[in-house]
PDB file of C-alpha atoms in Angstrom:
ATOM      1  CA  MET A   1      -0.061   0.227   0.126  1.00 40.00           C
ATOM      2  CA  THR A   2       2.642   2.431   0.754  1.00 39.00           C
ATOM      3  CA  LYS A   3       4.757   1.904  -2.565  1.00 38.00           C
ATOM      4  CA  ASN A   4       1.589   2.459  -4.260  1.00 39.00           C
ATOM      5  CA  TYR A   5       0.885   5.220  -2.900  1.00 37.00           C
ATOM      6  CA  PHE A   6       4.497   6.874  -3.516  1.00 35.00           C
ATOM      7  CA  LEU A   7       4.087   5.023  -6.754  1.00 33.00           C
ATOM      8  CA  LEU A   8       1.246   7.493  -8.129  1.00 36.00           C
ATOM      9  CA  PHE A   9       2.215  10.740  -5.806  1.00 37.00           C
ATOM     10  CA  THR A  10       5.486  10.466  -8.157  1.00 36.00           C
ATOM     11  CA  LEU A  11       2.588  10.152 -10.838  1.00 34.00           C
ATOM     12  CA  ILE A  12       0.850  13.217  -9.550  1.00 36.00           C
ATOM     13  CA  LEU A  13       3.791  15.300  -8.991  1.00 37.00           C
ATOM     14  CA  PHE A  14       5.205  14.790 -12.835  1.00 34.00           C
ATOM     15  CA  ALA A  15       1.494  14.618 -13.737  1.00 34.00           C
ATOM     16  CA  PHE A  16       2.105  18.502 -11.825  1.00 36.00           C
ATOM     17  CA  SER A  17       5.150  19.479 -12.884  1.00 34.00           C
ATOM     18  CA  PHE A  18       5.619  19.009 -16.117  1.00 33.00           C
ATOM     19  CA  HIS A  19       2.482  21.707 -18.264  1.00 36.00           C
ATOM     20  CA  VAL A  20       5.661  24.000 -17.107  1.00 49.00           C
ATOM     21  CA  LYS A  21       7.656  22.961 -19.494  1.00 71.00           C
ATOM     22  CA  ALA A  22       7.027  25.020 -23.014  1.00 85.00           C
ATOM     23  CA  GLN A  23       4.220  22.404 -24.699  1.00 92.00           C
ATOM     24  CA  THR A  24       2.512  23.173 -28.730  1.00 95.00           C
ATOM     25  CA  LEU A  25      -1.207  23.916 -29.271  1.00 97.00           C
ATOM     26  CA  ASN A  26      -1.192  22.323 -32.877  1.00 97.00           C
ATOM     27  CA  PHE A  27      -4.410  21.433 -33.634  1.00 97.00           C
ATOM     28  CA  ASN A  28      -4.647  18.996 -36.765  1.00 96.00           C
ATOM     29  CA  SER A  29      -8.371  18.471 -37.287  1.00 97.00           C
ATOM     30  CA  ASP A  30     -11.725  19.742 -36.819  1.00 97.00           C
ATOM     31  CA  ALA A  31     -13.856  19.617 -33.440  1.00 97.00           C
ATOM     32  CA  GLY A  32     -17.076  19.793 -35.373  1.00 95.00           C
ATOM     33  CA  SER A  33     -20.507  20.926 -33.304  1.00 97.00           C
ATOM     34  CA  THR A  34     -17.593  21.354 -29.556  1.00 97.00           C
ATOM     35  CA  TRP A  35     -16.546  24.474 -31.951  1.00 98.00           C
ATOM     36  CA  ASP A  36     -20.354  26.077 -31.959  1.00 97.00           C
ATOM     37  CA  THR A  37     -19.403  28.570 -29.780  1.00 97.00           C
ATOM     38  CA  GLY A  38     -16.306  29.977 -31.952  1.00 98.00           C
ATOM     39  CA  ILE A  39     -14.145  28.556 -29.221  1.00 98.00           C
ATOM     40  CA  ALA A  40     -11.507  26.458 -29.200  1.00 98.00           C
ATOM     41  CA  THR A  41      -9.310  24.937 -25.916  1.00 97.00           C
ATOM     42  CA  ASP A  42      -6.868  23.350 -25.548  1.00 96.00           C
ATOM     43  CA  GLY A  43      -7.103  19.286 -25.749  1.00 96.00           C
ATOM     44  CA  GLU A  44      -9.537  19.882 -27.771  1.00 98.00           C
ATOM     45  CA  GLY A  45      -9.095  19.293 -31.870  1.00 98.00           C
ATOM     46  CA  GLY A  46      -6.657  16.511 -31.482  1.00 97.00           C
ATOM     47  CA  SER A  47      -4.301  19.314 -29.465  1.00 97.00           C
ATOM     48  CA  ILE A  48      -3.053  18.355 -25.997  1.00 95.00           C
ATOM     49  CA  ASP A  49      -4.936  19.514 -22.892  1.00 92.00           C
ATOM     50  CA  ILE A  50      -2.425  21.697 -20.483  1.00 88.00           C
ATOM     51  CA  SER A  51      -2.542  20.015 -16.975  1.00 79.00           C
ATOM     52  CA  GLY A  52      -3.347  23.681 -15.037  1.00 75.00           C
ATOM     53  CA  LEU A  53      -4.648  25.782 -17.505  1.00 83.00           C
ATOM     54  CA  SER A  54      -7.870  25.946 -19.547  1.00 89.00           C
ATOM     55  CA  LEU A  55      -7.155  28.395 -23.100  1.00 96.00           C
ATOM     56  CA  GLN A  56      -9.570  29.959 -25.208  1.00 97.00           C
ATOM     57  CA  ILE A  57      -8.671  30.542 -28.627  1.00 98.00           C
ATOM     58  CA  TYR A  58     -11.806  32.664 -30.724  1.00 98.00           C
ATOM     59  CA  ASN A  59     -11.649  35.050 -33.885  1.00 98.00           C
ATOM     60  CA  VAL A  60     -12.747  38.895 -33.104  1.00 98.00           C
ATOM     61  CA  ASN A  61     -14.478  41.333 -34.828  1.00 96.00           C
ATOM     62  CA  ASP A  62     -13.082  45.535 -34.798  1.00 95.00           C
ATOM     63  CA  ALA A  63     -15.264  45.883 -31.095  1.00 96.00           C
ATOM     64  CA  LEU A  64     -13.227  42.156 -29.352  1.00 97.00           C
ATOM     65  CA  ILE A  65     -16.350  40.330 -30.072  1.00 97.00           C
ATOM     66  CA  ASN A  66     -16.030  36.094 -30.515  1.00 98.00           C
ATOM     67  CA  ILE A  67     -17.792  35.936 -33.465  1.00 97.00           C
ATOM     68  CA  GLY A  68     -18.719  33.010 -32.954  1.00 97.00           C
ATOM     69  CA  GLU A  69     -17.371  31.458 -36.047  1.00 96.00           C
ATOM     70  CA  MET A  70     -14.242  28.855 -35.523  1.00 98.00           C
ATOM     71  CA  GLU A  71     -13.539  25.497 -37.245  1.00 97.00           C
ATOM     72  CA  TRP A  72      -9.806  23.337 -38.317  1.00 97.00           C
ATOM     73  CA  ARG A  73      -8.495  23.907 -42.096  1.00 95.00           C
ATOM     74  CA  SER A  74      -6.173  21.736 -43.772  1.00 94.00           C
ATOM     75  CA  ALA A  75      -2.802  22.886 -45.490  1.00 92.00           C
ATOM     76  CA  ASP A  76      -4.516  22.016 -49.184  1.00 90.00           C
ATOM     77  CA  ASP A  77      -7.202  24.614 -47.289  1.00 91.00           C
ATOM     78  CA  LEU A  78      -4.753  27.080 -46.245  1.00 89.00           C
ATOM     79  CA  THR A  79      -2.394  27.324 -49.110  1.00 75.00           C
ATOM     80  CA  GLY A  80      -2.544  23.949 -51.182  1.00 67.00           C
ATOM     81  CA  GLU A  81       0.976  24.767 -51.729  1.00 65.00           C
ATOM     82  CA  ILE A  82       3.578  23.228 -50.288  1.00 59.00           C
ATOM     83  CA  ASP A  83       4.133  24.909 -46.945  1.00 71.00           C
ATOM     84  CA  ASP A  84       1.799  22.519 -44.448  1.00 83.00           C
ATOM     85  CA  PHE A  85       0.074  25.168 -42.941  1.00 92.00           C
ATOM     86  CA  SER A  86      -3.610  23.625 -41.068  1.00 95.00           C
ATOM     87  CA  GLY A  87      -4.792  26.475 -38.497  1.00 96.00           C
ATOM     88  CA  LEU A  88      -7.753  27.427 -37.029  1.00 98.00           C
ATOM     89  CA  THR A  89      -9.737  30.204 -38.695  1.00 97.00           C
ATOM     90  CA  THR A  90     -13.265  30.149 -40.123  1.00 96.00           C
ATOM     91  CA  TRP A  91     -14.412  30.014 -43.793  1.00 93.00           C
ATOM     92  CA  ALA A  92     -18.224  31.535 -42.664  1.00 92.00           C
ATOM     93  CA  PRO A  93     -20.246  33.904 -44.210  1.00 90.00           C
ATOM     94  CA  PRO A  94     -19.846  36.801 -44.171  1.00 90.00           C
ATOM     95  CA  TYR A  95     -16.273  36.570 -42.308  1.00 92.00           C
ATOM     96  CA  GLY A  96     -14.740  33.827 -44.254  1.00 87.00           C
ATOM     97  CA  GLY A  97     -17.109  32.958 -46.929  1.00 79.00           C
ATOM     98  CA  GLY A  98     -19.733  35.512 -48.950  1.00 75.00           C
ATOM     99  CA  ASP A  99     -18.196  39.331 -49.556  1.00 77.00           C
ATOM    100  CA  TYR A 100     -14.578  38.101 -48.168  1.00 78.00           C
ATOM    101  CA  LEU A 101     -14.792  40.725 -45.112  1.00 88.00           C
ATOM    102  CA  GLY A 102     -12.832  39.229 -42.465  1.00 94.00           C
ATOM    103  CA  TRP A 103     -12.804  40.327 -39.273  1.00 97.00           C
ATOM    104  CA  LYS A 104      -9.896  41.835 -36.865  1.00 97.00           C
ATOM    105  CA  GLY A 105      -8.207  38.958 -35.859  1.00 98.00           C
ATOM    106  CA  HIS A 106      -7.355  36.631 -32.732  1.00 98.00           C
ATOM    107  CA  ILE A 107      -7.660  36.356 -27.833  1.00 98.00           C
ATOM    108  CA  ILE A 108      -6.268  33.262 -26.670  1.00 98.00           C
ATOM    109  CA  LYS A 109      -7.288  33.211 -23.031  1.00 96.00           C
ATOM    110  CA  GLU A 110      -6.898  31.675 -19.798  1.00 91.00           C
ATOM    111  CA  THR A 111     -11.026  31.142 -18.688  1.00 88.00           C
ATOM    112  CA  SER A 112     -10.158  31.565 -15.088  1.00 80.00           C
ATOM    113  CA  GLY A 113      -7.509  34.450 -15.632  1.00 82.00           C
ATOM    114  CA  LEU A 114      -4.908  32.299 -14.619  1.00 81.00           C
ATOM    115  CA  GLU A 115      -1.091  33.691 -15.514  1.00 84.00           C
ATOM    116  CA  PHE A 116       0.771  31.625 -18.627  1.00 89.00           C
ATOM    117  CA  GLN A 117       3.861  32.716 -20.738  1.00 92.00           C
ATOM    118  CA  ILE A 118       3.372  32.608 -24.696  1.00 96.00           C
ATOM    119  CA  ASN A 119       7.037  32.009 -26.659  1.00 96.00           C
ATOM    120  CA  ALA A 120       5.884  31.158 -30.170  1.00 98.00           C
ATOM    121  CA  PHE A 121       3.072  30.705 -32.987  1.00 98.00           C
ATOM    122  CA  ASN A 122       2.737  30.331 -36.158  1.00 97.00           C
ATOM    123  CA  TRP A 123       0.141  32.377 -38.185  1.00 97.00           C
ATOM    124  CA  TYR A 124      -0.466  33.074 -41.812  1.00 96.00           C
ATOM    125  CA  ASP A 125      -3.882  35.134 -43.125  1.00 95.00           C
ATOM    126  CA  TRP A 126      -4.711  33.308 -46.818  1.00 93.00           C
ATOM    127  CA  GLY A 127      -7.240  36.138 -48.062  1.00 92.00           C
ATOM    128  CA  ASN A 128      -5.212  39.117 -48.222  1.00 92.00           C
ATOM    129  CA  TRP A 129      -1.768  38.390 -48.820  1.00 92.00           C
ATOM    130  CA  ASN A 130      -0.342  42.435 -48.197  1.00 94.00           C
ATOM    131  CA  ASN A 131       2.459  41.727 -45.725  1.00 95.00           C
ATOM    132  CA  GLN A 132       0.108  44.442 -43.037  1.00 95.00           C
ATOM    133  CA  THR A 133       1.835  44.374 -39.776  1.00 97.00           C
ATOM    134  CA  MET A 134      -0.303  42.895 -36.914  1.00 98.00           C
ATOM    135  CA  THR A 135       0.281  44.117 -33.143  1.00 98.00           C
ATOM    136  CA  VAL A 136       0.049  41.478 -30.436  1.00 98.00           C
ATOM    137  CA  THR A 137      -0.126  42.543 -27.011  1.00 98.00           C
ATOM    138  CA  GLY A 138      -0.477  40.762 -23.522  1.00 97.00           C
ATOM    139  CA  TYR A 139      -2.827  41.916 -20.700  1.00 95.00           C
ATOM    140  CA  LYS A 140      -2.778  40.356 -16.889  1.00 89.00           C
ATOM    141  CA  ASN A 141      -5.491  41.021 -14.662  1.00 83.00           C
ATOM    142  CA  GLY A 142      -6.756  43.605 -17.324  1.00 90.00           C
ATOM    143  CA  SER A 143      -3.529  45.554 -18.055  1.00 92.00           C
ATOM    144  CA  GLN A 144      -1.343  45.998 -21.163  1.00 96.00           C
ATOM    145  CA  VAL A 145       1.575  44.525 -20.234  1.00 94.00           C
ATOM    146  CA  ALA A 146       3.328  43.238 -23.845  1.00 97.00           C
ATOM    147  CA  THR A 147       3.711  44.630 -26.644  1.00 98.00           C
ATOM    148  CA  ALA A 148       4.404  42.941 -30.128  1.00 98.00           C
ATOM    149  CA  ASN A 149       4.807  42.810 -33.858  1.00 98.00           C
ATOM    150  CA  PHE A 150       4.530  41.355 -36.494  1.00 98.00           C
ATOM    151  CA  VAL A 151       4.981  41.744 -40.788  1.00 97.00           C
ATOM    152  CA  GLY A 152       2.306  39.597 -42.469  1.00 96.00           C
ATOM    153  CA  ASN A 153       2.417  37.049 -45.320  1.00 95.00           C
ATOM    154  CA  ASN A 154       2.440  38.759 -49.356  1.00 93.00           C
ATOM    155  CA  ASP A 155       2.953  34.615 -50.824  1.00 91.00           C
ATOM    156  CA  TYR A 156       1.907  30.853 -49.710  1.00 89.00           C
ATOM    157  CA  ASP A 157       4.066  30.467 -46.512  1.00 91.00           C
ATOM    158  CA  LYS A 158       2.574  31.201 -42.779  1.00 93.00           C
ATOM    159  CA  VAL A 159       4.263  32.723 -40.276  1.00 96.00           C
ATOM    160  CA  ALA A 160       6.894  32.048 -37.014  1.00 96.00           C
ATOM    161  CA  VAL A 161       6.393  34.430 -34.442  1.00 98.00           C
ATOM    162  CA  THR A 162       8.888  34.744 -31.910  1.00 98.00           C
ATOM    163  CA  LEU A 163       7.800  36.806 -28.682  1.00 98.00           C
ATOM    164  CA  ASN A 164       9.929  37.793 -26.145  1.00 96.00           C
ATOM    165  CA  SER A 165      10.061  37.593 -22.507  1.00 93.00           C
ATOM    166  CA  ASP A 166       7.100  40.453 -21.693  1.00 94.00           C
ATOM    167  CA  PHE A 167       4.686  37.848 -22.285  1.00 96.00           C
ATOM    168  CA  ASP A 168       6.427  35.647 -19.904  1.00 92.00           C
ATOM    169  CA  SER A 169       3.435  36.180 -17.668  1.00 88.00           C
ATOM    170  CA  VAL A 170       0.284  37.102 -18.793  1.00 92.00           C
ATOM    171  CA  ASP A 171      -3.614  35.605 -19.141  1.00 92.00           C
ATOM    172  CA  GLU A 172      -4.908  37.387 -22.617  1.00 97.00           C
ATOM    173  CA  VAL A 173      -3.100  37.639 -25.878  1.00 98.00           C
ATOM    174  CA  ARG A 174      -4.072  39.915 -28.579  1.00 98.00           C
ATOM    175  CA  ILE A 175      -3.439  39.307 -32.203  1.00 98.00           C
ATOM    176  CA  LEU A 176      -4.900  41.620 -34.008  1.00 98.00           C
ATOM    177  CA  THR A 177      -3.821  43.995 -37.171  1.00 97.00           C
ATOM    178  CA  THR A 178      -3.437  46.980 -37.377  1.00 95.00           C
ATOM    179  CA  THR A 179      -5.678  48.031 -40.190  1.00 93.00           C
ATOM    180  CA  GLY A 180      -8.873  46.956 -41.854  1.00 93.00           C
ATOM    181  CA  THR A 181      -9.607  43.944 -41.782  1.00 95.00           C
ATOM    182  CA  THR A 182      -6.975  39.995 -41.388  1.00 96.00           C
ATOM    183  CA  PHE A 183      -8.181  36.850 -42.760  1.00 96.00           C
ATOM    184  CA  PRO A 184      -5.598  34.800 -39.697  1.00 97.00           C
ATOM    185  CA  SER A 185      -5.788  30.976 -39.034  1.00 97.00           C
ATOM    186  CA  ILE A 186      -3.422  29.884 -35.587  1.00 98.00           C
ATOM    187  CA  ASN A 187      -1.266  27.485 -35.018  1.00 97.00           C
ATOM    188  CA  ASN A 188       2.024  25.992 -33.423  1.00 97.00           C
ATOM    189  CA  ILE A 189       1.587  27.675 -30.269  1.00 98.00           C
ATOM    190  CA  GLU A 190       3.543  27.098 -27.719  1.00 97.00           C
ATOM    191  CA  ILE A 191       2.713  27.775 -24.311  1.00 94.00           C
ATOM    192  CA  ALA A 192       4.464  27.409 -20.938  1.00 88.00           C
ATOM    193  CA  GLY A 193       4.157  28.036 -17.002  1.00 79.00           C
ATOM    194  CA  ALA A 194       3.611  32.015 -16.444  1.00 75.00           C
ATOM    195  CA  VAL A 195       7.167  33.391 -14.623  1.00 70.00           C
ATOM    196  CA  LEU A 196       6.095  35.274 -11.892  1.00 53.00           C
ATOM    197  CA  SER A 197       7.735  38.731 -10.557  1.00 47.00           C
ATOM    198  CA  THR A 198       7.449  38.618  -6.329  1.00 40.00           C
ATOM    199  CA  ALA A 199       5.728  42.310  -6.955  1.00 38.00           C
ATOM    200  CA  VAL A 200       2.796  41.056  -7.967  1.00 37.00           C
ATOM    201  CA  ASN A 201      -0.336  39.805  -6.964  1.00 43.00           C
ATOM    202  CA  VAL A 202      -1.268  42.108  -3.728  1.00 44.00           C
ATOM    203  CA  LEU A 203      -4.422  40.442  -2.286  1.00 52.00           C
ATOM    204  CA  THR A 204      -5.742  43.903  -0.269  1.00 59.00           C
ATOM    205  CA  ASP A 205      -4.182  43.996   2.553  1.00 65.00           C
ATOM    206  CA  VAL A 206      -1.833  41.640   1.710  1.00 76.00           C
ATOM    207  CA  ALA A 207       0.253  39.906  -1.831  1.00 77.00           C
ATOM    208  CA  VAL A 208       0.919  35.932  -1.684  1.00 82.00           C
ATOM    209  CA  ILE A 209       4.410  36.572  -3.457  1.00 81.00           C
ATOM    210  CA  SER A 210       6.705  33.146  -4.879  1.00 83.00           C
ATOM    211  CA  LYS A 211       9.915  33.684  -4.667  1.00 82.00           C
ATOM    212  CA  ASN A 212      12.798  30.896  -4.025  1.00 84.00           C
ATOM    213  CA  HIS A 213      10.165  27.905  -3.829  1.00 88.00           C
ATOM    214  CA  LYS A 214       8.593  28.773  -1.260  1.00 90.00           C
ATOM    215  CA  PHE A 215       5.130  31.368  -1.169  1.00 90.00           C
ATOM    216  CA  ILE A 216       5.500  33.580   1.514  1.00 87.00           C
ATOM    217  CA  SER A 217       3.554  36.987   2.419  1.00 84.00           C
ATOM    218  CA  ASN A 218       4.076  41.334   1.973  1.00 81.00           C
ATOM    219  CA  THR A 219       2.476  41.177   5.580  1.00 79.00           C
ATOM    220  CA  ASP A 220       3.698  40.282   9.549  1.00 80.00           C
ATOM    221  CA  GLY A 221       1.468  37.544  11.375  1.00 81.00           C
ATOM    222  CA  VAL A 222       0.697  36.070   7.957  1.00 87.00           C
ATOM    223  CA  LYS A 223       0.100  31.362   7.859  1.00 88.00           C
ATOM    224  CA  ILE A 224       0.709  30.241   4.218  1.00 90.00           C
ATOM    225  CA  GLU A 225      -0.703  27.346   4.400  1.00 91.00           C
ATOM    226  CA  VAL A 226      -0.094  25.449   0.398  1.00 91.00           C
ATOM    227  CA  TYR A 227      -1.533  22.322  -1.703  1.00 88.00           C
ATOM    228  CA  ASN A 228      -1.543  21.695  -4.793  1.00 85.00           C
ATOM    229  CA  LEU A 229      -4.276  20.885  -6.947  1.00 76.00           C
ATOM    230  CA  LEU A 230      -5.855  17.280  -5.240  1.00 72.00           C
ATOM    231  CA  GLY A 231      -6.283  19.277  -2.172  1.00 77.00           C
ATOM    232  CA  GLN A 232      -3.062  17.432  -0.497  1.00 83.00           C
ATOM    233  CA  ILE A 233      -1.840  20.413   1.907  1.00 89.00           C
ATOM    234  CA  LEU A 234       2.265  20.603   1.173  1.00 91.00           C
ATOM    235  CA  GLU A 235       5.137  21.899   3.357  1.00 92.00           C
ATOM    236  CA  ASN A 236       5.716  25.612   2.324  1.00 91.00           C
ATOM    237  CA  GLU A 237      10.120  24.964   1.522  1.00 91.00           C
ATOM    238  CA  ASN A 238      11.917  23.521  -1.777  1.00 91.00           C
ATOM    239  CA  LEU A 239       8.560  24.401  -3.275  1.00 91.00           C
ATOM    240  CA  SER A 240       8.884  22.308  -8.242  1.00 88.00           C
ATOM    241  CA  ARG A 241       8.059  24.449 -10.465  1.00 82.00           C
ATOM    242  CA  GLY A 242       4.252  24.146 -11.269  1.00 83.00           C
ATOM    243  CA  ILE A 243       0.926  26.399  -9.326  1.00 84.00           C
ATOM    244  CA  TYR A 244      -0.229  25.737  -6.193  1.00 87.00           C
ATOM    245  CA  ILE A 245      -3.057  27.057  -3.901  1.00 86.00           C
ATOM    246  CA  VAL A 246      -2.173  29.029  -1.623  1.00 88.00           C
ATOM    247  CA  LYS A 247      -4.101  29.798   1.172  1.00 86.00           C
ATOM    248  CA  ALA A 248      -3.035  32.750   3.304  1.00 85.00           C
ATOM    249  CA  SER A 249      -4.986  33.410   6.792  1.00 84.00           C
ATOM    250  CA  LEU A 250      -4.648  36.975   8.099  1.00 73.00           C
ATOM    251  CA  LYS A 251      -4.816  38.467  11.885  1.00 68.00           C
ATOM    252  CA  ASN A 252      -8.164  39.704  11.633  1.00 66.00           C
ATOM    253  CA  GLY A 253      -9.310  36.089  10.954  1.00 68.00           C
ATOM    254  CA  ARG A 254      -9.983  36.378   6.836  1.00 74.00           C
ATOM    255  CA  SER A 255      -8.126  34.239   4.376  1.00 76.00           C
ATOM    256  CA  ILE A 256      -7.826  34.085   0.939  1.00 77.00           C
ATOM    257  CA  VAL A 257      -7.342  31.721  -1.005  1.00 81.00           C
ATOM    258  CA  VAL A 258      -5.201  32.122  -4.522  1.00 79.00           C
ATOM    259  CA  LYS A 259      -3.686  30.038  -7.775  1.00 78.00           C
ATOM    260  CA  ARG A 260       0.170  30.679  -7.919  1.00 80.00           C
ATOM    261  CA  TYR A 261       3.023  29.622 -10.062  1.00 79.00           C
ATOM    262  CA  ILE A 262       6.309  28.751  -8.898  1.00 80.00           C
TER     263      ILE A 262
END
């Protein structure tokens, strides 16, 4: 029994910490009615399910509202050439069909507001081919924390976009055209665990901070309790990188429970 428990615990720790390493969301099939809301999520369309995160990807209009259309298209559909790039997009009218109006771009968002790191993605505009400038903007807790630009394609070749460390801790990423509309497709999105600053996550009168592989508080007398995602309490020393549930009990008897990365 003890041996089996130890093996199970070891496997849990491995699965728990693995997600912080860079993993690539590679969508390779259409999810059909699952995407009727216009939202694709990690683990769907043949992509991996990133443990501890729930990432949504959707197409948006000028008002940054989900247009309600999402599908996967093959390389033959998108380029018909040897680039062999497939991705998330839509051909549904009026955005990708009919009058070919296009739309503003994509948003990638963590559903519960957890931070993540985005390192790279592949992108292809199948309708314009005009070298339009695209902007990638990272947000955390509603505030802009990162921005970068790239130039769209003017031929059959996809654009490989690499992002810098400014995107190491975001909960939303917007990939939008700076002018007019676009006909974008996206795939091969490289995601990793967020890198947190020790100067963030202030919660009213206490900040829960990850530092030196443990969690601390900026306020004296706060009791910190650390749990894994299975609800098992852990020692708050020499923690592995990953997502933890942290309970901070204040002097006034109030408790705050938050999810945090190390």
